[in-house]
Amino acid sequence: MVAKDEFRHCMSEFATGVTVVTTLDDAGQVHGMSANSFTSVCLEPPLVLICVGHSTNTFGFVEKNKRFGVNVLSAHQEDIGRYFARRPEDRHDDVDYEYTMSPGGVPMLEGTLVSFECHVVNSHVHGDHTVYVAEVKAVEQGKPNLPLLFFQSKWFANGAIW
Ligand SMILES: Cc1cc2nc3c(=O)[nH]c(=O)nc-3n(C[C@H](O)[C@H](O)[C@H](O)COP(=O)(O)O)c2cc1C
Protein backbone atom coordinates (compact mmCIF):
# COMPACT_ATOMS: atom_id res chain seq x y z
CA MET A 1 0.00 0.00 0.00
CA VAL A 2 1.35 3.40 -0.99
CA ALA A 3 0.79 6.02 1.71
CA LYS A 4 -1.29 9.11 0.85
CA ASP A 5 1.57 11.60 1.27
CA GLU A 6 3.96 9.50 -0.81
CA PHE A 7 1.32 9.12 -3.52
CA ARG A 8 0.65 12.87 -3.54
CA HIS A 9 4.38 13.59 -3.73
CA CYS A 10 4.93 11.13 -6.59
CA MET A 11 1.98 12.53 -8.55
CA SER A 12 3.48 16.01 -8.21
CA GLU A 13 6.28 14.84 -10.53
CA PHE A 14 3.71 14.83 -13.32
CA ALA A 15 3.69 18.38 -14.76
CA THR A 16 0.27 19.66 -15.74
CA GLY A 17 -1.50 22.74 -16.93
CA VAL A 18 -3.96 24.40 -14.59
CA THR A 19 -7.68 24.85 -15.17
CA VAL A 20 -10.47 26.48 -13.25
CA VAL A 21 -13.66 24.41 -13.16
CA THR A 22 -16.58 26.85 -13.11
CA THR A 23 -20.15 26.19 -12.02
CA LEU A 24 -23.07 28.14 -10.58
CA ASP A 25 -23.72 27.95 -6.85
CA ASP A 26 -27.14 27.54 -5.23
CA ALA A 27 -27.74 31.29 -5.54
CA GLY A 28 -26.84 31.28 -9.24
CA GLN A 29 -23.49 32.98 -8.57
CA VAL A 30 -20.29 31.97 -10.35
CA HIS A 31 -18.18 29.46 -8.44
CA GLY A 32 -14.68 28.27 -9.38
CA MET A 33 -12.19 25.61 -8.33
CA SER A 34 -8.63 25.17 -9.59
CA ALA A 35 -8.20 21.70 -11.05
CA ASN A 36 -5.45 19.81 -12.86
CA SER A 37 -7.19 16.44 -13.18
CA PHE A 38 -8.55 17.50 -16.57
CA THR A 39 -7.94 15.28 -19.59
CA SER A 40 -9.56 14.31 -22.86
CA VAL A 41 -11.28 10.92 -23.01
CA CYS A 42 -12.17 10.48 -26.69
CA LEU A 43 -12.60 12.52 -29.86
CA GLU A 44 -15.91 11.19 -31.17
CA PRO A 45 -17.91 12.23 -29.26
CA PRO A 46 -15.72 14.96 -27.74
CA LEU A 47 -15.47 13.80 -24.12
CA VAL A 48 -13.32 15.07 -21.26
CA LEU A 49 -13.02 14.14 -17.59
CA ILE A 50 -12.32 15.87 -14.32
CA CYS A 51 -11.91 14.37 -10.84
CA VAL A 52 -13.65 16.32 -8.08
CA GLY A 53 -13.01 15.80 -4.36
CA HIS A 54 -16.09 15.15 -2.24
CA SER A 55 -15.03 17.77 0.30
CA THR A 56 -15.16 20.58 -2.28
CA ASN A 57 -18.09 22.90 -2.83
CA THR A 58 -17.72 22.27 -6.54
CA PHE A 59 -18.72 18.65 -6.01
CA GLY A 60 -22.19 19.64 -4.79
CA PHE A 61 -22.66 22.18 -7.57
CA VAL A 62 -21.63 19.76 -10.35
CA GLU A 63 -23.84 17.04 -8.85
CA LYS A 64 -26.77 19.46 -9.01
CA ASN A 65 -26.13 21.29 -12.29
CA LYS A 66 -24.68 18.40 -14.29
CA ARG A 67 -22.66 20.89 -16.32
CA PHE A 68 -19.49 22.89 -15.77
CA GLY A 69 -16.86 24.97 -17.53
CA VAL A 70 -13.19 24.05 -17.82
CA ASN A 71 -10.99 27.13 -18.25
CA VAL A 72 -7.36 26.52 -19.22
CA LEU A 73 -5.26 29.22 -17.58
CA SER A 74 -2.59 31.14 -19.43
CA ALA A 75 0.78 32.16 -17.99
CA HIS A 76 -0.45 35.55 -16.74
CA GLN A 77 -3.31 34.00 -14.70
CA GLU A 78 -1.35 32.53 -11.77
CA ASP A 79 -3.24 34.83 -9.37
CA ILE A 80 -6.52 33.35 -10.59
CA GLY A 81 -5.19 29.79 -10.23
CA ARG A 82 -4.05 30.47 -6.67
CA TYR A 83 -7.31 32.25 -5.82
CA PHE A 84 -9.56 29.36 -6.86
CA ALA A 85 -7.34 26.83 -5.07
CA ARG A 86 -8.23 28.45 -1.74
CA ARG A 87 -11.33 27.53 0.25
CA PRO A 88 -14.12 30.02 -0.52
CA GLU A 89 -13.94 31.42 3.03
CA ASP A 90 -10.32 32.37 2.33
CA ARG A 91 -11.14 34.18 -0.94
CA HIS A 92 -11.58 37.87 -0.24
CA ASP A 93 -12.39 39.25 -3.69
CA ASP A 94 -8.70 40.16 -3.95
CA VAL A 95 -8.38 38.89 -7.53
CA ASP A 96 -10.04 40.32 -10.61
CA TYR A 97 -11.52 38.00 -13.17
CA GLU A 98 -14.08 38.48 -15.92
CA TYR A 99 -16.38 35.91 -17.41
CA THR A 100 -19.12 35.48 -19.97
CA MET A 101 -21.89 32.89 -19.97
CA SER A 102 -21.66 30.17 -22.63
CA PRO A 103 -24.71 29.28 -24.77
CA GLY A 104 -25.50 26.47 -22.31
CA GLY A 105 -25.29 28.69 -19.22
CA VAL A 106 -21.78 27.87 -18.00
CA PRO A 107 -19.36 30.62 -16.82
CA MET A 108 -16.37 30.97 -19.17
CA LEU A 109 -13.43 32.95 -17.78
CA GLU A 110 -11.85 35.67 -19.91
CA GLY A 111 -8.15 35.62 -20.86
CA THR A 112 -7.82 31.82 -20.87
CA LEU A 113 -6.07 29.77 -23.54
CA VAL A 114 -9.39 28.03 -24.14
CA SER A 115 -12.61 27.40 -22.24
CA PHE A 116 -14.91 24.39 -22.59
CA GLU A 117 -18.62 24.09 -21.86
CA CYS A 118 -19.10 20.54 -20.55
CA HIS A 119 -22.25 18.50 -19.88
CA VAL A 120 -21.94 15.46 -17.61
CA VAL A 121 -22.71 12.15 -19.36
CA ASN A 122 -21.41 9.78 -16.68
CA SER A 123 -19.89 9.79 -13.22
CA HIS A 124 -17.85 7.26 -11.30
CA VAL A 125 -17.24 7.37 -7.56
CA HIS A 126 -13.75 6.27 -6.55
CA GLY A 127 -12.79 6.74 -2.91
CA ASP A 128 -12.93 10.41 -1.96
CA HIS A 129 -13.38 11.72 -5.53
CA THR A 130 -15.96 11.46 -8.31
CA VAL A 131 -14.77 11.23 -11.91
CA TYR A 132 -17.09 13.19 -14.19
CA VAL A 133 -17.07 12.30 -17.87
CA ALA A 134 -18.61 15.13 -19.83
CA GLU A 135 -19.35 16.05 -23.43
CA VAL A 136 -17.91 19.30 -24.72
CA LYS A 137 -20.82 21.28 -26.13
CA ALA A 138 -19.06 24.57 -26.88
CA VAL A 139 -15.57 26.04 -26.84
CA GLU A 140 -14.17 29.55 -26.65
CA GLN A 141 -10.61 29.90 -27.88
CA GLY A 142 -8.55 32.71 -26.40
CA LYS A 143 -5.57 34.57 -27.75
CA PRO A 144 -2.39 32.50 -28.25
CA ASN A 145 -0.33 32.58 -25.07
CA LEU A 146 1.97 30.49 -22.91
CA PRO A 147 0.39 28.13 -20.35
CA LEU A 148 0.35 28.27 -16.57
CA LEU A 149 1.99 25.07 -15.28
CA PHE A 150 2.00 23.14 -11.99
CA PHE A 151 4.93 20.88 -11.13
CA GLN A 152 6.24 19.58 -7.80
CA SER A 153 3.53 21.62 -6.05
CA LYS A 154 4.88 24.85 -7.54
CA TRP A 155 3.46 27.26 -10.09
CA PHE A 156 5.38 28.09 -13.25
CA ALA A 157 4.45 30.90 -15.58
CA ASN A 158 5.94 32.05 -18.86
CA GLY A 159 6.34 28.46 -19.97
CA ALA A 160 9.69 28.07 -18.19
CA ILE A 161 10.22 25.57 -15.40
CA TRP A 162 14.00 25.64 -15.22
C1 LIG B 1 -2.89 23.03 -9.08
C2 LIG B 1 -4.10 22.51 -8.32
C3 LIG B 1 -4.89 21.56 -8.90
C4 LIG B 1 -6.00 21.04 -8.21
N1 LIG B 1 -6.77 20.08 -8.83
C5 LIG B 1 -7.88 19.60 -8.22
C6 LIG B 1 -8.69 18.64 -8.87
O1 LIG B 1 -8.42 18.20 -10.00
N2 LIG B 1 -9.80 18.18 -8.22
C7 LIG B 1 -10.13 18.63 -6.97
O2 LIG B 1 -11.15 18.19 -6.41
N3 LIG B 1 -9.37 19.58 -6.32
C8 LIG B 1 -8.27 20.08 -6.93
N4 LIG B 1 -7.50 21.04 -6.32
C9 LIG B 1 -7.92 21.56 -4.98
C10 LIG B 1 -9.06 22.62 -5.10
O3 LIG B 1 -8.71 23.67 -5.99
C11 LIG B 1 -9.34 23.22 -3.71
O4 LIG B 1 -9.72 22.19 -2.82
C12 LIG B 1 -10.45 24.28 -3.73
O5 LIG B 1 -10.40 25.01 -2.51
C13 LIG B 1 -11.84 23.71 -3.89
O6 LIG B 1 -12.76 24.78 -3.93
P1 LIG B 1 -14.31 24.59 -3.62
O7 LIG B 1 -14.43 23.84 -2.32
O8 LIG B 1 -14.87 25.97 -3.52
O9 LIG B 1 -14.93 23.85 -4.77
C14 LIG B 1 -6.36 21.54 -6.95
C15 LIG B 1 -5.53 22.52 -6.35
C16 LIG B 1 -4.41 22.99 -7.04
C17 LIG B 1 -3.54 24.04 -6.39
mmCIF file with all atom_site columns, N, CA, C and O in Angstrom, residues 90-131:
data_model
loop_
_atom_site.group_PDB
_atom_site.id
_atom_site.type_symbol
_atom_site.label_atom_id
_atom_site.label_alt_id
_atom_site.label_comp_id
_atom_site.label_asym_id
_atom_site.label_entity_id
_atom_site.label_seq_id
_atom_site.pdbx_PDB_ins_code
_atom_site.Cartn_x
_atom_site.Cartn_y
_atom_site.Cartn_z
_atom_site.occupancy
_atom_site.B_iso_or_equiv
_atom_site.pdbx_formal_charge
_atom_site.auth_seq_id
_atom_site.auth_comp_id
_atom_site.auth_asym_id
_atom_site.auth_atom_id
_atom_site.pdbx_PDB_model_num
ATOM 1   N N  . ASP A 1 90  ? -11.613 31.688 2.352   1.00 0.00 ? 90  ASP A N  1
ATOM 2   C CA . ASP A 1 90  ? -10.315 32.372 2.328   1.00 0.00 ? 90  ASP A CA 1
ATOM 3   C C  . ASP A 1 90  ? -10.129 33.220 1.063   1.00 0.00 ? 90  ASP A C  1
ATOM 4   O O  . ASP A 1 90  ? -9.046  33.730 0.808   1.00 0.00 ? 90  ASP A O  1
ATOM 5   N N  . ARG A 1 91  ? -11.178 33.311 0.250   1.00 0.00 ? 91  ARG A N  1
ATOM 6   C CA . ARG A 1 91  ? -11.138 34.184 -0.935  1.00 0.00 ? 91  ARG A CA 1
ATOM 7   C C  . ARG A 1 91  ? -11.798 35.500 -0.546  1.00 0.00 ? 91  ARG A C  1
ATOM 8   O O  . ARG A 1 91  ? -12.929 35.508 -0.075  1.00 0.00 ? 91  ARG A O  1
ATOM 9   N N  . HIS A 1 92  ? -11.069 36.591 -0.723  1.00 0.00 ? 92  HIS A N  1
ATOM 10  C CA . HIS A 1 92  ? -11.585 37.870 -0.244  1.00 0.00 ? 92  HIS A CA 1
ATOM 11  C C  . HIS A 1 92  ? -11.721 38.869 -1.384  1.00 0.00 ? 92  HIS A C  1
ATOM 12  O O  . HIS A 1 92  ? -11.396 40.040 -1.229  1.00 0.00 ? 92  HIS A O  1
ATOM 13  N N  . ASP A 1 93  ? -12.183 38.376 -2.529  1.00 0.00 ? 93  ASP A N  1
ATOM 14  C CA . ASP A 1 93  ? -12.389 39.253 -3.694  1.00 0.00 ? 93  ASP A CA 1
ATOM 15  C C  . ASP A 1 93  ? -11.129 40.058 -4.006  1.00 0.00 ? 93  ASP A C  1
ATOM 16  O O  . ASP A 1 93  ? -11.214 41.214 -4.434  1.00 0.00 ? 93  ASP A O  1
ATOM 17  N N  . ASP A 1 94  ? -9.952  39.456 -3.739  1.00 0.00 ? 94  ASP A N  1
ATOM 18  C CA . ASP A 1 94  ? -8.696  40.163 -3.946  1.00 0.00 ? 94  ASP A CA 1
ATOM 19  C C  . ASP A 1 94  ? -8.103  39.872 -5.320  1.00 0.00 ? 94  ASP A C  1
ATOM 20  O O  . ASP A 1 94  ? -6.970  40.249 -5.605  1.00 0.00 ? 94  ASP A O  1
ATOM 21  N N  . VAL A 1 95  ? -8.854  39.193 -6.178  1.00 0.00 ? 95  VAL A N  1
ATOM 22  C CA . VAL A 1 95  ? -8.379  38.894 -7.530  1.00 0.00 ? 95  VAL A CA 1
ATOM 23  C C  . VAL A 1 95  ? -9.478  39.266 -8.518  1.00 0.00 ? 95  VAL A C  1
ATOM 24  O O  . VAL A 1 95  ? -10.655 38.963 -8.293  1.00 0.00 ? 95  VAL A O  1
ATOM 25  N N  . ASP A 1 96  ? -9.066  39.936 -9.577  1.00 0.00 ? 96  ASP A N  1
ATOM 26  C CA . ASP A 1 96  ? -10.037 40.321 -10.609 1.00 0.00 ? 96  ASP A CA 1
ATOM 27  C C  . ASP A 1 96  ? -10.121 39.240 -11.673 1.00 0.00 ? 96  ASP A C  1
ATOM 28  O O  . ASP A 1 96  ? -9.094  38.770 -12.156 1.00 0.00 ? 96  ASP A O  1
ATOM 29  N N  . TYR A 1 97  ? -11.327 38.875 -12.015 1.00 0.00 ? 97  TYR A N  1
ATOM 30  C CA . TYR A 1 97  ? -11.521 37.999 -13.170 1.00 0.00 ? 97  TYR A CA 1
ATOM 31  C C  . TYR A 1 97  ? -12.844 38.367 -13.834 1.00 0.00 ? 97  TYR A C  1
ATOM 32  O O  . TYR A 1 97  ? -13.786 38.821 -13.172 1.00 0.00 ? 97  TYR A O  1
ATOM 33  N N  . GLU A 1 98  ? -12.864 38.198 -15.151 1.00 0.00 ? 98  GLU A N  1
ATOM 34  C CA . GLU A 1 98  ? -14.077 38.485 -15.916 1.00 0.00 ? 98  GLU A CA 1
ATOM 35  C C  . GLU A 1 98  ? -14.560 37.175 -16.516 1.00 0.00 ? 98  GLU A C  1
ATOM 36  O O  . GLU A 1 98  ? -13.767 36.259 -16.746 1.00 0.00 ? 98  GLU A O  1
ATOM 37  N N  . TYR A 1 99  ? -15.842 37.118 -16.781 1.00 0.00 ? 99  TYR A N  1
ATOM 38  C CA . TYR A 1 99  ? -16.379 35.912 -17.409 1.00 0.00 ? 99  TYR A CA 1
ATOM 39  C C  . TYR A 1 99  ? -17.574 36.281 -18.288 1.00 0.00 ? 99  TYR A C  1
ATOM 40  O O  . TYR A 1 99  ? -18.171 37.354 -18.145 1.00 0.00 ? 99  TYR A O  1
ATOM 41  N N  . THR A 1 100 ? -17.877 35.383 -19.209 1.00 0.00 ? 100 THR A N  1
ATOM 42  C CA . THR A 1 100 ? -19.117 35.476 -19.971 1.00 0.00 ? 100 THR A CA 1
ATOM 43  C C  . THR A 1 100 ? -19.857 34.157 -19.757 1.00 0.00 ? 100 THR A C  1
ATOM 44  O O  . THR A 1 100 ? -19.252 33.168 -19.319 1.00 0.00 ? 100 THR A O  1
ATOM 45  N N  . MET A 1 101 ? -21.140 34.134 -20.071 1.00 0.00 ? 101 MET A N  1
ATOM 46  C CA . MET A 1 101 ? -21.893 32.887 -19.975 1.00 0.00 ? 101 MET A CA 1
ATOM 47  C C  . MET A 1 101 ? -21.920 32.220 -21.346 1.00 0.00 ? 101 MET A C  1
ATOM 48  O O  . MET A 1 101 ? -22.189 32.869 -22.363 1.00 0.00 ? 101 MET A O  1
ATOM 49  N N  . SER A 1 102 ? -21.639 30.927 -21.367 1.00 0.00 ? 102 SER A N  1
ATOM 50  C CA . SER A 1 102 ? -21.663 30.171 -22.627 1.00 0.00 ? 102 SER A CA 1
ATOM 51  C C  . SER A 1 102 ? -23.119 29.973 -23.060 1.00 0.00 ? 102 SER A C  1
ATOM 52  O O  . SER A 1 102 ? -24.048 30.194 -22.273 1.00 0.00 ? 102 SER A O  1
ATOM 53  N N  . PRO A 1 103 ? -23.325 29.504 -24.299 1.00 0.00 ? 103 PRO A N  1
ATOM 54  C CA . PRO A 1 103 ? -24.706 29.283 -24.765 1.00 0.00 ? 103 PRO A CA 1
ATOM 55  C C  . PRO A 1 103 ? -25.493 28.371 -23.828 1.00 0.00 ? 103 PRO A C  1
ATOM 56  O O  . PRO A 1 103 ? -26.697 28.555 -23.637 1.00 0.00 ? 103 PRO A O  1
ATOM 57  N N  . GLY A 1 104 ? -24.815 27.408 -23.202 1.00 0.00 ? 104 GLY A N  1
ATOM 58  C CA . GLY A 1 104 ? -25.495 26.466 -22.311 1.00 0.00 ? 104 GLY A CA 1
ATOM 59  C C  . GLY A 1 104 ? -25.509 26.908 -20.859 1.00 0.00 ? 104 GLY A C  1
ATOM 60  O O  . GLY A 1 104 ? -25.823 26.106 -19.966 1.00 0.00 ? 104 GLY A O  1
ATOM 61  N N  . GLY A 1 105 ? -25.156 28.159 -20.583 1.00 0.00 ? 105 GLY A N  1
ATOM 62  C CA . GLY A 1 105 ? -25.288 28.687 -19.225 1.00 0.00 ? 105 GLY A CA 1
ATOM 63  C C  . GLY A 1 105 ? -24.160 28.330 -18.277 1.00 0.00 ? 105 GLY A C  1
ATOM 64  O O  . GLY A 1 105 ? -24.371 28.191 -17.071 1.00 0.00 ? 105 GLY A O  1
ATOM 65  N N  . VAL A 1 106 ? -22.947 28.195 -18.826 1.00 0.00 ? 106 VAL A N  1
ATOM 66  C CA . VAL A 1 106 ? -21.781 27.874 -17.998 1.00 0.00 ? 106 VAL A CA 1
ATOM 67  C C  . VAL A 1 106 ? -20.842 29.091 -18.005 1.00 0.00 ? 106 VAL A C  1
ATOM 68  O O  . VAL A 1 106 ? -20.607 29.675 -19.064 1.00 0.00 ? 106 VAL A O  1
ATOM 69  N N  . PRO A 1 107 ? -20.288 29.475 -16.842 1.00 0.00 ? 107 PRO A N  1
ATOM 70  C CA . PRO A 1 107 ? -19.359 30.617 -16.820 1.00 0.00 ? 107 PRO A CA 1
ATOM 71  C C  . PRO A 1 107 ? -18.041 30.271 -17.522 1.00 0.00 ? 107 PRO A C  1
ATOM 72  O O  . PRO A 1 107 ? -17.433 29.238 -17.232 1.00 0.00 ? 107 PRO A O  1
ATOM 73  N N  . MET A 1 108 ? -17.631 31.145 -18.429 1.00 0.00 ? 108 MET A N  1
ATOM 74  C CA . MET A 1 108 ? -16.373 30.965 -19.174 1.00 0.00 ? 108 MET A CA 1
ATOM 75  C C  . MET A 1 108 ? -15.480 32.155 -18.815 1.00 0.00 ? 108 MET A C  1
ATOM 76  O O  . MET A 1 108 ? -15.827 33.310 -19.115 1.00 0.00 ? 108 MET A O  1
ATOM 77  N N  . LEU A 1 109 ? -14.329 31.872 -18.196 1.00 0.00 ? 109 LEU A N  1
ATOM 78  C CA . LEU A 1 109 ? -13.433 32.952 -17.777 1.00 0.00 ? 109 LEU A CA 1
ATOM 79  C C  . LEU A 1 109 ? -12.784 33.610 -18.985 1.00 0.00 ? 109 LEU A C  1
ATOM 80  O O  . LEU A 1 109 ? -12.476 32.949 -19.987 1.00 0.00 ? 109 LEU A O  1
ATOM 81  N N  . GLU A 1 110 ? -12.533 34.908 -18.864 1.00 0.00 ? 110 GLU A N  1
ATOM 82  C CA . GLU A 1 110 ? -11.849 35.667 -19.914 1.00 0.00 ? 110 GLU A CA 1
ATOM 83  C C  . GLU A 1 110 ? -10.340 35.492 -19.772 1.00 0.00 ? 110 GLU A C  1
ATOM 84  O O  . GLU A 1 110 ? -9.838  35.240 -18.672 1.00 0.00 ? 110 GLU A O  1
ATOM 85  N N  . GLY A 1 111 ? -9.623  35.628 -20.886 1.00 0.00 ? 111 GLY A N  1
ATOM 86  C CA . GLY A 1 111 ? -8.153  35.620 -20.857 1.00 0.00 ? 111 GLY A CA 1
ATOM 87  C C  . GLY A 1 111 ? -7.541  34.239 -20.777 1.00 0.00 ? 111 GLY A C  1
ATOM 88  O O  . GLY A 1 111 ? -6.330  34.102 -20.574 1.00 0.00 ? 111 GLY A O  1
ATOM 89  N N  . THR A 1 112 ? -8.356  33.186 -20.927 1.00 0.00 ? 112 THR A N  1
ATOM 90  C CA . THR A 1 112 ? -7.815  31.821 -20.870 1.00 0.00 ? 112 THR A CA 1
ATOM 91  C C  . THR A 1 112 ? -7.255  31.428 -22.232 1.00 0.00 ? 112 THR A C  1
ATOM 92  O O  . THR A 1 112 ? -7.507  32.088 -23.245 1.00 0.00 ? 112 THR A O  1
ATOM 93  N N  . LEU A 1 113 ? -6.519  30.316 -22.248 1.00 0.00 ? 113 LEU A N  1
ATOM 94  C CA . LEU A 1 113 ? -6.073  29.770 -23.536 1.00 0.00 ? 113 LEU A CA 1
ATOM 95  C C  . LEU A 1 113 ? -7.268  29.236 -24.300 1.00 0.00 ? 113 LEU A C  1
ATOM 96  O O  . LEU A 1 113 ? -7.386  29.417 -25.513 1.00 0.00 ? 113 LEU A O  1
ATOM 97  N N  . VAL A 1 114 ? -8.148  28.565 -23.569 1.00 0.00 ? 114 VAL A N  1
ATOM 98  C CA . VAL A 1 114 ? -9.388  28.033 -24.145 1.00 0.00 ? 114 VAL A CA 1
ATOM 99  C C  . VAL A 1 114 ? -10.328 27.697 -22.987 1.00 0.00 ? 114 VAL A C  1
ATOM 100 O O  . VAL A 1 114 ? -9.866  27.408 -21.871 1.00 0.00 ? 114 VAL A O  1
ATOM 101 N N  . SER A 1 115 ? -11.609 27.790 -23.240 1.00 0.00 ? 115 SER A N  1
ATOM 102 C CA . SER A 1 115 ? -12.611 27.404 -22.240 1.00 0.00 ? 115 SER A CA 1
ATOM 103 C C  . SER A 1 115 ? -13.612 26.453 -22.878 1.00 0.00 ? 115 SER A C  1
ATOM 104 O O  . SER A 1 115 ? -13.989 26.630 -24.043 1.00 0.00 ? 115 SER A O  1
ATOM 105 N N  . PHE A 1 116 ? -14.005 25.438 -22.097 1.00 0.00 ? 116 PHE A N  1
ATOM 106 C CA . PHE A 1 116 ? -14.907 24.392 -22.591 1.00 0.00 ? 116 PHE A CA 1
ATOM 107 C C  . PHE A 1 116 ? -16.214 24.429 -21.800 1.00 0.00 ? 116 PHE A C  1
ATOM 108 O O  . PHE A 1 116 ? -16.185 24.521 -20.569 1.00 0.00 ? 116 PHE A O  1
ATOM 109 N N  . GLU A 1 117 ? -17.325 24.312 -22.524 1.00 0.00 ? 117 GLU A N  1
ATOM 110 C CA . GLU A 1 117 ? -18.622 24.092 -21.858 1.00 0.00 ? 117 GLU A CA 1
ATOM 111 C C  . GLU A 1 117 ? -18.895 22.592 -21.868 1.00 0.00 ? 117 GLU A C  1
ATOM 112 O O  . GLU A 1 117 ? -18.952 21.979 -22.934 1.00 0.00 ? 117 GLU A O  1
ATOM 113 N N  . CYS A 1 118 ? -19.042 22.005 -20.680 1.00 0.00 ? 118 CYS A N  1
ATOM 114 C CA . CYS A 1 118 ? -19.104 20.540 -20.550 1.00 0.00 ? 118 CYS A CA 1
ATOM 115 C C  . CYS A 1 118 ? -20.413 20.107 -19.879 1.00 0.00 ? 118 CYS A C  1
ATOM 116 O O  . CYS A 1 118 ? -20.811 20.687 -18.864 1.00 0.00 ? 118 CYS A O  1
ATOM 117 N N  . HIS A 1 119 ? -21.022 19.066 -20.444 1.00 0.00 ? 119 HIS A N  1
ATOM 118 C CA . HIS A 1 119 ? -22.253 18.495 -19.883 1.00 0.00 ? 119 HIS A CA 1
ATOM 119 C C  . HIS A 1 119 ? -21.966 17.067 -19.429 1.00 0.00 ? 119 HIS A C  1
ATOM 120 O O  . HIS A 1 119 ? -21.521 16.234 -20.235 1.00 0.00 ? 119 HIS A O  1
ATOM 121 N N  . VAL A 1 120 ? -22.261 16.774 -18.182 1.00 0.00 ? 120 VAL A N  1
ATOM 122 C CA . VAL A 1 120 ? -21.937 15.456 -17.612 1.00 0.00 ? 120 VAL A CA 1
ATOM 123 C C  . VAL A 1 120 ? -22.740 14.355 -18.321 1.00 0.00 ? 120 VAL A C  1
ATOM 124 O O  . VAL A 1 120 ? -23.961 14.463 -18.478 1.00 0.00 ? 120 VAL A O  1
ATOM 125 N N  . VAL A 1 121 ? -22.033 13.310 -18.762 1.00 0.00 ? 121 VAL A N  1
ATOM 126 C CA . VAL A 1 121 ? -22.711 12.150 -19.363 1.00 0.00 ? 121 VAL A CA 1
ATOM 127 C C  . VAL A 1 121 ? -22.565 10.906 -18.490 1.00 0.00 ? 121 VAL A C  1
ATOM 128 O O  . VAL A 1 121 ? -23.304 9.944  -18.655 1.00 0.00 ? 121 VAL A O  1
ATOM 129 N N  . ASN A 1 122 ? -21.613 10.924 -17.563 1.00 0.00 ? 122 ASN A N  1
ATOM 130 C CA . ASN A 1 122 ? -21.408 9.781  -16.681 1.00 0.00 ? 122 ASN A CA 1
ATOM 131 C C  . ASN A 1 122 ? -20.586 10.209 -15.478 1.00 0.00 ? 122 ASN A C  1
ATOM 132 O O  . ASN A 1 122 ? -19.810 11.173 -15.570 1.00 0.00 ? 122 ASN A O  1
ATOM 133 N N  . SER A 1 123 ? -20.741 9.507  -14.378 1.00 0.00 ? 123 SER A N  1
ATOM 134 C CA . SER A 1 123 ? -19.889 9.793  -13.220 1.00 0.00 ? 123 SER A CA 1
ATOM 135 C C  . SER A 1 123 ? -19.549 8.491  -12.523 1.00 0.00 ? 123 SER A C  1
ATOM 136 O O  . SER A 1 123 ? -20.327 7.533  -12.554 1.00 0.00 ? 123 SER A O  1
ATOM 137 N N  . HIS A 1 124 ? -18.369 8.471  -11.933 1.00 0.00 ? 124 HIS A N  1
ATOM 138 C CA . HIS A 1 124 ? -17.851 7.262  -11.295 1.00 0.00 ? 124 HIS A CA 1
ATOM 139 C C  . HIS A 1 124 ? -17.258 7.661  -9.953  1.00 0.00 ? 124 HIS A C  1
ATOM 140 O O  . HIS A 1 124 ? -16.349 8.486  -9.899  1.00 0.00 ? 124 HIS A O  1
ATOM 141 N N  . VAL A 1 125 ? -17.774 7.070  -8.889  1.00 0.00 ? 125 VAL A N  1
ATOM 142 C CA . VAL A 1 125 ? -17.245 7.372  -7.556  1.00 0.00 ? 125 VAL A CA 1
ATOM 143 C C  . VAL A 1 125 ? -16.065 6.443  -7.282  1.00 0.00 ? 125 VAL A C  1
ATOM 144 O O  . VAL A 1 125 ? -16.185 5.218  -7.412  1.00 0.00 ? 125 VAL A O  1
ATOM 145 N N  . HIS A 1 126 ? -14.931 7.050  -6.938  1.00 0.00 ? 126 HIS A N  1
ATOM 146 C CA . HIS A 1 126 ? -13.748 6.274  -6.545  1.00 0.00 ? 126 HIS A CA 1
ATOM 147 C C  . HIS A 1 126 ? -13.177 6.909  -5.289  1.00 0.00 ? 126 HIS A C  1
ATOM 148 O O  . HIS A 1 126 ? -12.625 8.014  -5.337  1.00 0.00 ? 126 HIS A O  1
ATOM 149 N N  . GLY A 1 127 ? -13.330 6.215  -4.165  1.00 0.00 ? 127 GLY A N  1
ATOM 150 C CA . GLY A 1 127 ? -12.795 6.743  -2.914  1.00 0.00 ? 127 GLY A CA 1
ATOM 151 C C  . GLY A 1 127 ? -13.366 8.102  -2.598  1.00 0.00 ? 127 GLY A C  1
ATOM 152 O O  . GLY A 1 127 ? -14.588 8.304  -2.614  1.00 0.00 ? 127 GLY A O  1
ATOM 153 N N  . ASP A 1 128 ? -12.482 9.082  -2.376  1.00 0.00 ? 128 ASP A N  1
ATOM 154 C CA . ASP A 1 128 ? -12.930 10.412 -1.958  1.00 0.00 ? 128 ASP A CA 1
ATOM 155 C C  . ASP A 1 128 ? -13.149 11.375 -3.125  1.00 0.00 ? 128 ASP A C  1
ATOM 156 O O  . ASP A 1 128 ? -13.326 12.567 -2.919  1.00 0.00 ? 128 ASP A O  1
ATOM 157 N N  . HIS A 1 129 ? -13.139 10.881 -4.353  1.00 0.00 ? 129 HIS A N  1
ATOM 158 C CA . HIS A 1 129 ? -13.381 11.719 -5.526  1.00 0.00 ? 129 HIS A CA 1
ATOM 159 C C  . HIS A 1 129 ? -14.459 11.096 -6.421  1.00 0.00 ? 129 HIS A C  1
ATOM 160 O O  . HIS A 1 129 ? -14.674 9.877  -6.389  1.00 0.00 ? 129 HIS A O  1
ATOM 161 N N  . THR A 1 130 ? -15.093 11.938 -7.216  1.00 0.00 ? 130 THR A N  1
ATOM 162 C CA . THR A 1 130 ? -15.959 11.461 -8.307  1.00 0.00 ? 130 THR A CA 1
ATOM 163 C C  . THR A 1 130 ? -15.337 11.888 -9.627  1.00 0.00 ? 130 THR A C  1
ATOM 164 O O  . THR A 1 130 ? -14.918 13.048 -9.779  1.00 0.00 ? 130 THR A O  1
ATOM 165 N N  . VAL A 1 131 ? -15.249 10.940 -10.552 1.00 0.00 ? 131 VAL A N  1
ATOM 166 C CA . VAL A 1 131 ? -14.766 11.226 -11.905 1.00 0.00 ? 131 VAL A CA 1
ATOM 167 C C  . VAL A 1 131 ? -15.986 11.574 -12.755 1.00 0.00 ? 131 VAL A C  1
ATOM 168 O O  . VAL A 1 131 ? -16.911 10.756 -12.887 1.00 0.00 ? 131 VAL A O  1
#
